[in-house]
Tab-separated table of C-alpha atoms in Angstrom:
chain	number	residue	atom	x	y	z
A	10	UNK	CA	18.361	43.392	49.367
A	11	UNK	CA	17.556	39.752	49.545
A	12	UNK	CA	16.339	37.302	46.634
A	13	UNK	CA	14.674	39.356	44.522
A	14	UNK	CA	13.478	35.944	42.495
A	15	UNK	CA	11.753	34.670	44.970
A	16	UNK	CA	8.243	34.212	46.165
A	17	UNK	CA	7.138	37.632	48.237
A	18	UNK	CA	4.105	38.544	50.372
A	19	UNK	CA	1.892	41.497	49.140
A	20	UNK	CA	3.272	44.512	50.932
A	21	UNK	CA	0.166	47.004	51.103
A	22	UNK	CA	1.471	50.496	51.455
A	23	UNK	CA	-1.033	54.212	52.032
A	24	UNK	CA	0.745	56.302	48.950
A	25	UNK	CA	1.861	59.266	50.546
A	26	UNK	CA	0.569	63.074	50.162
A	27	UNK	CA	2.711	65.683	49.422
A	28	UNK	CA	1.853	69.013	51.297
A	29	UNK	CA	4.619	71.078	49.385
A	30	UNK	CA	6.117	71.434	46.182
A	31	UNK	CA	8.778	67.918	45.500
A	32	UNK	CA	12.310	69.235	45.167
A	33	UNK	CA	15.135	66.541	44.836
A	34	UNK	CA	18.095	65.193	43.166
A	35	UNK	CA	18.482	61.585	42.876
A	36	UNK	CA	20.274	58.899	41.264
A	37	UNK	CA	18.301	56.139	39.743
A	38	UNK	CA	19.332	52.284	39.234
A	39	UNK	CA	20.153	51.585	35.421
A	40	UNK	CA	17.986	51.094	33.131
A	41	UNK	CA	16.535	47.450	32.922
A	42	UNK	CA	16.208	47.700	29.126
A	43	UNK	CA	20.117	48.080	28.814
A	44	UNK	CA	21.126	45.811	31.274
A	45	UNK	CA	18.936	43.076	30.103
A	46	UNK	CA	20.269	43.604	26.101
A	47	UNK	CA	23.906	43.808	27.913
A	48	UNK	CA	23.656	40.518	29.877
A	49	UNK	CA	22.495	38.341	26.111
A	50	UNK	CA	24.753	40.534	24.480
A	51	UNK	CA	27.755	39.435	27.171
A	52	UNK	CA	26.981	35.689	27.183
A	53	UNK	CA	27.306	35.329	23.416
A	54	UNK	CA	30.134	37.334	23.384
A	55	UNK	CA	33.736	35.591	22.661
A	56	UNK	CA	35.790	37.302	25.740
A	57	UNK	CA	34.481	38.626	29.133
A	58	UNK	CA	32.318	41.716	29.005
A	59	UNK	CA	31.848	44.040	32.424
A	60	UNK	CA	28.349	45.786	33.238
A	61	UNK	CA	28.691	49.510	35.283
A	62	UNK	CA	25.879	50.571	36.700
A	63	UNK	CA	23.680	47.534	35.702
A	64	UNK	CA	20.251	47.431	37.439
A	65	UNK	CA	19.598	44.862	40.161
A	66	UNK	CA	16.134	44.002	40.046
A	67	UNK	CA	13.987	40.890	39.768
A	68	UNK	CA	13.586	41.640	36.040
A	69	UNK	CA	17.238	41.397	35.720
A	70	UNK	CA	18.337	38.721	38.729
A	71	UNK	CA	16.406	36.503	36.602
A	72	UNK	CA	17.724	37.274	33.352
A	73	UNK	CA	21.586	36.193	35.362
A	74	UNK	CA	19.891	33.382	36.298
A	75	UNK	CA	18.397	31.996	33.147
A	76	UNK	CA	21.838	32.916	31.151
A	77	UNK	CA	24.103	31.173	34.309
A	78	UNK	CA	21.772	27.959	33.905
A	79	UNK	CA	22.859	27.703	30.466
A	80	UNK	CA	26.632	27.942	31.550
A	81	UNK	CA	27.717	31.228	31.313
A	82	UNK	CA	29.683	32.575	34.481
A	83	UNK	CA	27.352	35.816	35.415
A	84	UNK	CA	28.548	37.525	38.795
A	85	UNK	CA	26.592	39.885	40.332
A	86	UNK	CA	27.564	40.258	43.820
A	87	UNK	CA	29.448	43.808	43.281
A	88	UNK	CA	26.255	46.147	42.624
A	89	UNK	CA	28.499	48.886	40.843
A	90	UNK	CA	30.022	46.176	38.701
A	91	UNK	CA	28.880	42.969	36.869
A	92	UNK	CA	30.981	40.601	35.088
A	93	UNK	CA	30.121	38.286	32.454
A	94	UNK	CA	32.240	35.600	31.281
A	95	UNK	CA	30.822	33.810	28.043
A	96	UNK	CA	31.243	29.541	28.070
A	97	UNK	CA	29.685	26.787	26.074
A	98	UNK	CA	25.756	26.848	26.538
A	99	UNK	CA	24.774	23.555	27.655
A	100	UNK	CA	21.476	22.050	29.039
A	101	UNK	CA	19.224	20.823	30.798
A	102	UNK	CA	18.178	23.785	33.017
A	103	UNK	CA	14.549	26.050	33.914
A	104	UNK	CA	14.727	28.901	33.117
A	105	UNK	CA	11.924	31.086	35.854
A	106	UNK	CA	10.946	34.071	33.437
A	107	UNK	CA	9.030	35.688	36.063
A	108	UNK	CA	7.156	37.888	35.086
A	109	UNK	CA	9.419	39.626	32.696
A	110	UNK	CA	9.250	40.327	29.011
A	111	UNK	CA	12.678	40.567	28.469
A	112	UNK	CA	13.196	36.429	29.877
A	113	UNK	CA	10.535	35.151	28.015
A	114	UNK	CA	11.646	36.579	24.955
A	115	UNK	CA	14.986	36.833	24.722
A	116	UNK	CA	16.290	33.774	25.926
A	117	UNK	CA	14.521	30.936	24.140
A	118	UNK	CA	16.176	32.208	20.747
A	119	UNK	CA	19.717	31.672	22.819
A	120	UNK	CA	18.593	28.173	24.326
A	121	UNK	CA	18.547	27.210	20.854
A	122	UNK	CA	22.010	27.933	20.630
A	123	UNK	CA	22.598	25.551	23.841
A	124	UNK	CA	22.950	21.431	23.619
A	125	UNK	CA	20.376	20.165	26.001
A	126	UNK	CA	16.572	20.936	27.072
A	127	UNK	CA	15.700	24.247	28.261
A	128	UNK	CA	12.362	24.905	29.861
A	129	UNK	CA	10.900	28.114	30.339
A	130	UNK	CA	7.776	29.330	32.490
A	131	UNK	CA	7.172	31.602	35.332
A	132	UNK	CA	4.560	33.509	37.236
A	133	UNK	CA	0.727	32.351	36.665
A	134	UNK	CA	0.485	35.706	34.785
A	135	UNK	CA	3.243	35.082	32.316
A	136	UNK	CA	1.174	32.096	30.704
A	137	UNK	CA	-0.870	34.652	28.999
A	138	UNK	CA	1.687	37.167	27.600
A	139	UNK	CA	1.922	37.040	23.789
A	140	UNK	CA	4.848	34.598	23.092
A	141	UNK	CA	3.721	32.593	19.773
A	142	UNK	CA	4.788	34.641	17.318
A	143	UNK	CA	8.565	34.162	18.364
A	144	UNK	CA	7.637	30.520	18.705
A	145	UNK	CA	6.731	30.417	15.141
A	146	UNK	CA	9.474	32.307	14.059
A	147	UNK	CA	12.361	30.328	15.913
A	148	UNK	CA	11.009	27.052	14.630
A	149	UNK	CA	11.112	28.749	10.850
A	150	UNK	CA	14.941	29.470	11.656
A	151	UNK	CA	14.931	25.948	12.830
A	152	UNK	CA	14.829	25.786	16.761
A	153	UNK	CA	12.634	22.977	18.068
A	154	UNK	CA	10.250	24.155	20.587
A	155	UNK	CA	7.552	22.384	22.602
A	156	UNK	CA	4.644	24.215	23.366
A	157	UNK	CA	1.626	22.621	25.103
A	158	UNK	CA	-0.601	25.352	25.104
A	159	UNK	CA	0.149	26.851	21.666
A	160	UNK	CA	1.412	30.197	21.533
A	161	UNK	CA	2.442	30.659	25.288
A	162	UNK	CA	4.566	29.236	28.483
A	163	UNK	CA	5.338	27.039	29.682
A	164	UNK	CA	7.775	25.204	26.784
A	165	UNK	CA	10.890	23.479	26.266
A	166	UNK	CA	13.723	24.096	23.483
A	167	UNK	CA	15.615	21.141	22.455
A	168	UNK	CA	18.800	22.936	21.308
A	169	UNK	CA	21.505	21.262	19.469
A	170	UNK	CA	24.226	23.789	19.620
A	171	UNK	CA	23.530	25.815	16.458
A	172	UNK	CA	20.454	27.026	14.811
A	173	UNK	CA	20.666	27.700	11.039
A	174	UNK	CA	19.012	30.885	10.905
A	175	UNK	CA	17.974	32.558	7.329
A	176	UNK	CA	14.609	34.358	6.516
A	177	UNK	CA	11.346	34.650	8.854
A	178	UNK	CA	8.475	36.969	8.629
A	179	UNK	CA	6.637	37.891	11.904
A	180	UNK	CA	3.600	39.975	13.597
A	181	UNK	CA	5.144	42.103	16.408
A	182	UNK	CA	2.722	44.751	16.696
A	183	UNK	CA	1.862	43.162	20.002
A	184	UNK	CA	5.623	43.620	21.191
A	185	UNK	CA	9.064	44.874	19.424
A	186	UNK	CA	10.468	42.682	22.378
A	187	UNK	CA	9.540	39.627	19.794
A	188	UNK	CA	12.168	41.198	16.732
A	189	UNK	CA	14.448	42.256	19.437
A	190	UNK	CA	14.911	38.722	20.740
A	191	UNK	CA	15.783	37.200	17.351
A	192	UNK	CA	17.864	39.736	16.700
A	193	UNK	CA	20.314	39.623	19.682
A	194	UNK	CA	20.992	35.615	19.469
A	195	UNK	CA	21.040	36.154	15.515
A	196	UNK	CA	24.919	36.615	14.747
A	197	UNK	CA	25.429	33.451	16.114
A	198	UNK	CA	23.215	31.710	13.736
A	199	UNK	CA	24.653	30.107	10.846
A	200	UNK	CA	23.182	32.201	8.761
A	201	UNK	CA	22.339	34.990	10.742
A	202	UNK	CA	18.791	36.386	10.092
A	203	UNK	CA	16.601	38.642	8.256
A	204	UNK	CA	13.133	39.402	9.977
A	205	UNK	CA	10.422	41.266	8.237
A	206	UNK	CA	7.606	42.282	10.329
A	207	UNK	CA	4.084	41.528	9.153
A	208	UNK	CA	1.087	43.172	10.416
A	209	UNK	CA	0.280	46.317	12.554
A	210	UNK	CA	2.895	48.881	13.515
A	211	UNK	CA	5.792	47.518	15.978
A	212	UNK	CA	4.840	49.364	19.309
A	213	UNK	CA	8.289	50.795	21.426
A	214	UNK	CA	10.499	51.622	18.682
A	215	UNK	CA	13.083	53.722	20.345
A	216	UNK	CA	13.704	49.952	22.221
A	217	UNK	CA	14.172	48.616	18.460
A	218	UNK	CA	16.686	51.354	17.887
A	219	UNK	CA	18.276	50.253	21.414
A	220	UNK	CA	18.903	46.794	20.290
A	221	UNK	CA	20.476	47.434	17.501
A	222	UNK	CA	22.801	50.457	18.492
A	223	UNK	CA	23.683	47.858	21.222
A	224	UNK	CA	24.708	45.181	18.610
A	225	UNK	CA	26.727	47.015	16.656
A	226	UNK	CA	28.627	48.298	19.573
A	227	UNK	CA	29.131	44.433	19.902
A	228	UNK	CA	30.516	44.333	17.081
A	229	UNK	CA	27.368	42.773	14.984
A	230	UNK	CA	27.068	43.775	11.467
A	231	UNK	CA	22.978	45.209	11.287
A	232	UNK	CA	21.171	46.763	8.407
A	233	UNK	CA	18.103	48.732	9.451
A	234	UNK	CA	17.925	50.617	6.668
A	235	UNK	CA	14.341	49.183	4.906
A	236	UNK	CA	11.236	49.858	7.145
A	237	UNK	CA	10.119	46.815	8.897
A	238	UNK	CA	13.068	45.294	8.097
A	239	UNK	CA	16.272	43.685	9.950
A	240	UNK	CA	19.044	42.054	8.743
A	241	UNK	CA	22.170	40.622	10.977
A	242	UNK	CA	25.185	38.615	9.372
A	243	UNK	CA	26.379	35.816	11.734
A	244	UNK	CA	29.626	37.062	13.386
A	245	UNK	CA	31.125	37.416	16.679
A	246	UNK	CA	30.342	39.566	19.167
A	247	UNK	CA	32.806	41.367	21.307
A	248	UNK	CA	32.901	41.476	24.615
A	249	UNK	CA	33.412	44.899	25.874
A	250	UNK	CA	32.578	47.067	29.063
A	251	UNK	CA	28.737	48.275	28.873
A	252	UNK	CA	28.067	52.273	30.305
A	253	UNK	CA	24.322	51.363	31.746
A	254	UNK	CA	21.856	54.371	31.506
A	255	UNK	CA	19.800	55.882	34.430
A	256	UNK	CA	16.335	53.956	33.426
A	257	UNK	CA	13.677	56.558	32.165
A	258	UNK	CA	11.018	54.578	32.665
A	259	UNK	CA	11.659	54.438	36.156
A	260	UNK	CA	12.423	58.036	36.488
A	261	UNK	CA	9.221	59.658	34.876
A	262	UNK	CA	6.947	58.935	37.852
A	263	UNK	CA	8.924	60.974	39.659
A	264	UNK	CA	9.492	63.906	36.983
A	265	UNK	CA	5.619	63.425	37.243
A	266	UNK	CA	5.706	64.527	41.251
A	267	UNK	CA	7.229	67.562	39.715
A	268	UNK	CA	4.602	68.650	37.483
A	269	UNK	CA	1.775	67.672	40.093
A	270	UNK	CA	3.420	69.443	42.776
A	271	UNK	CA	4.425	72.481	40.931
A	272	UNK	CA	8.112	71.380	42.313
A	273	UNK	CA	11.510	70.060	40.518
A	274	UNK	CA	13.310	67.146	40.317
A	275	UNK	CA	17.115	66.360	38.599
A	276	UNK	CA	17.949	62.709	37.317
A	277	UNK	CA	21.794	62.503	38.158
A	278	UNK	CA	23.849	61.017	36.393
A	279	UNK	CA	22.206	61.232	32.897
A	280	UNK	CA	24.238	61.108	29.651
A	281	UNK	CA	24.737	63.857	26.770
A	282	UNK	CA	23.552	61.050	24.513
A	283	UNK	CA	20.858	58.120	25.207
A	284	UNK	CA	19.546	55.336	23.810
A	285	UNK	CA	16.376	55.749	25.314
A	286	UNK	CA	13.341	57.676	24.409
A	287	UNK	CA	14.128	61.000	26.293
A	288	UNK	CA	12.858	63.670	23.314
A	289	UNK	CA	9.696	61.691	23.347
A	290	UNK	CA	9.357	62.274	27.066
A	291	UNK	CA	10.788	65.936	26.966
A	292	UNK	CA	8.214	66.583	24.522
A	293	UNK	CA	4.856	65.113	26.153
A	294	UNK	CA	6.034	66.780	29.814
A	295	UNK	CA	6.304	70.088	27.828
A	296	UNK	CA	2.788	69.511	26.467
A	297	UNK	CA	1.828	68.592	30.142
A	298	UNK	CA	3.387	71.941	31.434
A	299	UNK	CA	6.243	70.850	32.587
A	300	UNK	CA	9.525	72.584	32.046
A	301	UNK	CA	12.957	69.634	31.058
A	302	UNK	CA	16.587	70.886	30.755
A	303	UNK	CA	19.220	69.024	30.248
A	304	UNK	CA	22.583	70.130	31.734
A	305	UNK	CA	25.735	69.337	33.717
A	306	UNK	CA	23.600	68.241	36.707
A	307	UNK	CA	21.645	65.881	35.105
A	308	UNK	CA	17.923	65.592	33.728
A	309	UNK	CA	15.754	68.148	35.116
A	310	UNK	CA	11.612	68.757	35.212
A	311	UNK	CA	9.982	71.729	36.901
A	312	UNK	CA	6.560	71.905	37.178
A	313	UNK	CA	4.047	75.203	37.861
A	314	UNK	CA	1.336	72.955	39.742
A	315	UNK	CA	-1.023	72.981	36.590
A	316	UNK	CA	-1.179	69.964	34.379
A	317	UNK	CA	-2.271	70.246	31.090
A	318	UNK	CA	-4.421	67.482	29.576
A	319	UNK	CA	-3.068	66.156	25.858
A	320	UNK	CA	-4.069	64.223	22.768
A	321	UNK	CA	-1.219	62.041	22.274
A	322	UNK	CA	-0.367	59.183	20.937
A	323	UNK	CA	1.828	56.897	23.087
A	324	UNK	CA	2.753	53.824	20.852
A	325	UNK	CA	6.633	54.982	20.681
A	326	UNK	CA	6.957	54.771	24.804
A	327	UNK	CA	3.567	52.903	26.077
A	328	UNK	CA	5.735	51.782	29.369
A	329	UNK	CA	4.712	55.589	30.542
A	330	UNK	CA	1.073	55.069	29.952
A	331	UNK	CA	0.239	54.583	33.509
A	332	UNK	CA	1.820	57.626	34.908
A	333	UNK	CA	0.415	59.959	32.060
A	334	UNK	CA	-3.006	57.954	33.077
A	335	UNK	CA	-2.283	59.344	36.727
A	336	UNK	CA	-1.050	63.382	35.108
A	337	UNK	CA	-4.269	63.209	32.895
A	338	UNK	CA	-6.388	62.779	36.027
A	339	UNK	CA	-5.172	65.681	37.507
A	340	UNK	CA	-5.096	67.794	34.779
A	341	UNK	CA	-7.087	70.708	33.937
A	342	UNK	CA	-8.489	69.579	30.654
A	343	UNK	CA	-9.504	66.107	29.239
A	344	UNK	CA	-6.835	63.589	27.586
A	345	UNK	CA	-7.127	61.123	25.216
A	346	UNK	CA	-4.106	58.656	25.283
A	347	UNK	CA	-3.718	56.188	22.059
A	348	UNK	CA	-1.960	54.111	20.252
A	349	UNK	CA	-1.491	51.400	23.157
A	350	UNK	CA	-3.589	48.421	22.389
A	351	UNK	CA	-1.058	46.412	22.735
A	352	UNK	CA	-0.452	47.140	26.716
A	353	UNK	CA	-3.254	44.607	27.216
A	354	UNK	CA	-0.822	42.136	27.030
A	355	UNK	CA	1.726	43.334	29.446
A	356	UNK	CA	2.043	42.597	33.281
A	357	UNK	CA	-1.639	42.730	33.147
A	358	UNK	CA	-4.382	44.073	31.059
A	359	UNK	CA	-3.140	47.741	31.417
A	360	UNK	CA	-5.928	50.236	29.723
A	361	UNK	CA	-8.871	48.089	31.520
A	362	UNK	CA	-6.984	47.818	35.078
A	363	UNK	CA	-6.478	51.572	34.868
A	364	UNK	CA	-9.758	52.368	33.456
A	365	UNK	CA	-11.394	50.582	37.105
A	366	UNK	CA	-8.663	52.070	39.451
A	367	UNK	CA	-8.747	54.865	38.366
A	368	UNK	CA	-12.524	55.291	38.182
A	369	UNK	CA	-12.979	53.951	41.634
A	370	UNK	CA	-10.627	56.645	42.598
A	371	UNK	CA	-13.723	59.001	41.166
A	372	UNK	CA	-11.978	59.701	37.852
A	373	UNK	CA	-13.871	59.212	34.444
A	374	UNK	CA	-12.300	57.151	32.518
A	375	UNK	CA	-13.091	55.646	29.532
A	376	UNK	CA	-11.718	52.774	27.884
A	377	UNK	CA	-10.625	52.585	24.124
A	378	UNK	CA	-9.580	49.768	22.005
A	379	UNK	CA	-6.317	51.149	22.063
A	380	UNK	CA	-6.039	53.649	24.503
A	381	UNK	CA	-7.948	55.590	27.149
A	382	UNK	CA	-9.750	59.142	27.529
A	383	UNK	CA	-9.174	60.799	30.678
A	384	UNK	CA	-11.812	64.022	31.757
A	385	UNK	CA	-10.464	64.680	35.432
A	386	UNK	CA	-13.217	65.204	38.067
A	387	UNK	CA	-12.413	65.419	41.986
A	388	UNK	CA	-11.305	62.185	43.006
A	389	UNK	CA	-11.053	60.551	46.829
A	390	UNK	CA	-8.511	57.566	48.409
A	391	UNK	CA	-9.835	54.502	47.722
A	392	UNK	CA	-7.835	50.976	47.948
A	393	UNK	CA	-5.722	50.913	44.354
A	394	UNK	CA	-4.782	47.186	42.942
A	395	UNK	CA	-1.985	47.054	41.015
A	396	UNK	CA	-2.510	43.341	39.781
A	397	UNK	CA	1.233	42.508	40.567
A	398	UNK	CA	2.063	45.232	37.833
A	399	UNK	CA	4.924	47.818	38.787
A	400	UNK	CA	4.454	50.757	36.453
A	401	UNK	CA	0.252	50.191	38.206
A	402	UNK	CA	2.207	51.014	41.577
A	403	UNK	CA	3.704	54.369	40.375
A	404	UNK	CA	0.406	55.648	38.416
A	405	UNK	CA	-0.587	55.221	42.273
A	406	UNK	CA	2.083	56.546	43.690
A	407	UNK	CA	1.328	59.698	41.446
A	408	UNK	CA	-2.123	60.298	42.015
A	409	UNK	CA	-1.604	59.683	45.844
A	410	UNK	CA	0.178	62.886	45.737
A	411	UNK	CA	-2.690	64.719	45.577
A	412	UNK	CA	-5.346	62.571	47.080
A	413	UNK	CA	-5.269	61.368	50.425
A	414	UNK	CA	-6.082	57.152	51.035
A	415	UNK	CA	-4.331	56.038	48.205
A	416	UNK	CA	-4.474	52.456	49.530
A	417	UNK	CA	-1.966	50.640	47.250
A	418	UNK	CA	-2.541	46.430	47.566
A	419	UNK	CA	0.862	45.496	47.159
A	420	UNK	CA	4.158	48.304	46.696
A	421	UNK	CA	6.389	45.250	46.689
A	422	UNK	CA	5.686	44.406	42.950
A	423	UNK	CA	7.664	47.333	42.317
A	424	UNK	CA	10.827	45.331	42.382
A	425	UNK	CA	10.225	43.816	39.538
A	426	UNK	CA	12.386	46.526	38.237
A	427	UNK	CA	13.337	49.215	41.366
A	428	UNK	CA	13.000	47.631	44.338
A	429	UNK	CA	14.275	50.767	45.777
A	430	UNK	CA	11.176	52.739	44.949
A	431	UNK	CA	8.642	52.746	48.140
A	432	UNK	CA	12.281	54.439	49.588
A	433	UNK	CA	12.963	56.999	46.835
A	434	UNK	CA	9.342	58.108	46.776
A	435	UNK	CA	8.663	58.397	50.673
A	436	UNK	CA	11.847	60.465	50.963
A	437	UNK	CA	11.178	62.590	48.225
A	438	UNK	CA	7.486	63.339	48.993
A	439	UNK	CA	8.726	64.358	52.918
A	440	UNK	CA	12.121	66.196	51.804
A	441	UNK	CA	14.489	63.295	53.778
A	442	UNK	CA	16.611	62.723	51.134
């Protein structure tokens, strides 16, 4: 598979059409939202922890990396299997974030942890992801933090070894990836922490719930009990072996070839019980027309080849808004997809890059301030940018099922988490796999 860290070359790519209905069964790579919680969760651990199933993608190769600079021993070479054995954190390393969320935010509250100067920055679109309010918060709990720019990379911890920890107050309503990252590194604070959120609603709560369950499998003593609250006693954390998840993210642009197609597609390998948001999902495909049973096999969506358009509100599971974007255009009704303002400060600018792709595919789009309404007209191939943005590759992917010319810039920045996907989705559309 290569370096998945490194510097690529824009691989442009014609999505392809399907002619009949999709019907597959595939096995997906975990999920990156597991594996990344399970790697921090691993190197603060006090014994060796093992990973099954872990996803290898950039997102995650870099997370290794930044948490190996620091001194823990991270193997990845078996792709089945990772092992993590926890050591003394130590600097002075970079840390290359990437373009990934995850990095950014949940390692600088560990480099405080680590003697020595961490630096952190990454891709040229990182710089203007929402970082200061976990800036401000860290150097409450004590953490000293350089910051050139402000509230964004690049910067440099100076960590002594121990951070004290103790009360902070935050705005996450542009991320719950800024609470989650305090609270993973928090039972090794002296004090351990107690964060109370300040402002809007925390977008992607079902990944709140994830970090949590995931520390108290580790052994972390958590009380979620008071809305907007979070308090974790300082503690150990166990290392232990870590079940990885099928990713759903990565899995509904292809339950979305079902629908479009009128076909059916099974997600192998998919647990009685998850951590991720699957009622969420069951319940917006249902809306959409699409029929979702879980069973023996695995996860499965049929579709009848009519989409339904929907007025829903997304803020729970925004990471699907660009595929819904892509059902909604199809559909045979308007949409009106809310509750995502904060998306503007992923990968890219999400609502206003789909808004012009999607209208230059000859959809009518219309952009909100947090959200987008969707009234589907005929639409024609037309080059699609994804502005190095993955989940802007499989809203392409999606609608290319339908309309011929699809021209995506750049399918490559879809291994930023499933580098496997230009693959899964060829074989799929053609019946090869």
């Amino acid at each position: 598979m290569g370096d998945l860290t490194a510097p690529r070359t824009p691989q442009p790519w014609t999505a392809p059409t399907a002619t009949d209905p999709v019907g597959t069964a595939l096995r997906l790579p975990g999920s990156k939202s597991l594996t990344a919680r399970a790697l921090v969760l691993s190197a603060l651990a006090s014994g060796p922890s093992t990973l099954a199933r872990p996803l290898r993608a950039r997102d995650t190769e870099l997370m290794a990396g930044a948490l190996r600079g620091m001194g823990a021993h991270v193997s990845i070479s078996d792709d089945a299997r990772w092992l993590v054995r926890p050591h003394r954190l130590t600097g002075p390393t970079h840390v290359d974030v990437g373009l990934a969320g995850t990095v950014m935010r949940f390692v600088p509250p560990i480099a405080g942890l680590a003697e020595g100067r961490i630096t952190f920055d990454g891709d040229p679109q990182a710089r203007t992801r929402p970082l200061g309010p976990l800036i401000g918060a860290l150097r409450t709990l004590g953490v000293r933090i350089d910051t050139p720019t402000g509230g964004s990379l690049p910067l440099t911890v100076s960590g002594t070894g121990q951070v004290t920890g103790g009360e902070v107050e935050i705005d996450a309503s542009a991320s719950s990836q800024l609470v989650s990252g305090l609270l993973l590194a928090a039972p090794r604070f002296d004090r351990g922490v107690v964060v109370r959120h300040v402002g809007p609603p925390v977008p992607s709560a079902p990944h709140l719930r994830m970090t949590v369950r995931l520390l108290r499998a580790a052994g972390a003593a958590v009380d979620d009990t008071t809305p907007d609250v979070w308090v974790v006693e300082p503690g150990p954390l166990t290392g232990r072996g870590w079940e990885i998840e099928p990713d759903l993210s990565g899995a509904v642009p292809f339950f979305a070839a079902a629908l479009v197609t009128g076909g059916e597609v099974t997600l192998q390998g998919w647990p009685p019980r998850s951590t991720q948001p699957v009622e969420q999902l069951r319940e917006l495909l249902h809306r959409m027309g699409g029929e979702v049973a879980l069973t023996t096999d695995g996860l499965t969506v049929r579709g009848t080849g009519r989409v339904h358009g929907i007025d829903a509100d997304l803020s729970d599971v925004s990471e699907l808004t660009p595929v819904f974007t892509a059902l909604a255009a199809v559909a045979d009704s308007p949409s009106r997809l809310t509750g995502v303002a904060h998306i503007r400060g992923h990968e890219t600018d999400r609502l206003t890059a789909l808004a012009t792709e999607f209208t230059a595919l000859g959809a009518d789009v219309t952009e909100l301030a947090d959200g987008l309404e969707i009234r589907p007209r005929p639409m024609r191939g037309a080059p699609f940018r994804t502005y190095h943005d993955h989940r802007m590759a499989h809203a392409a992917a999606v609608a290319g099922l339908v309309v011929a010319g699809v021209e995506v810039d750049d399918i490559g920045c879809t291994s930023k988490t499933m580098p496997e996907f230009p693959a899964l989705w060829s074989a799929m559309v053609t019946g090869e796999n």
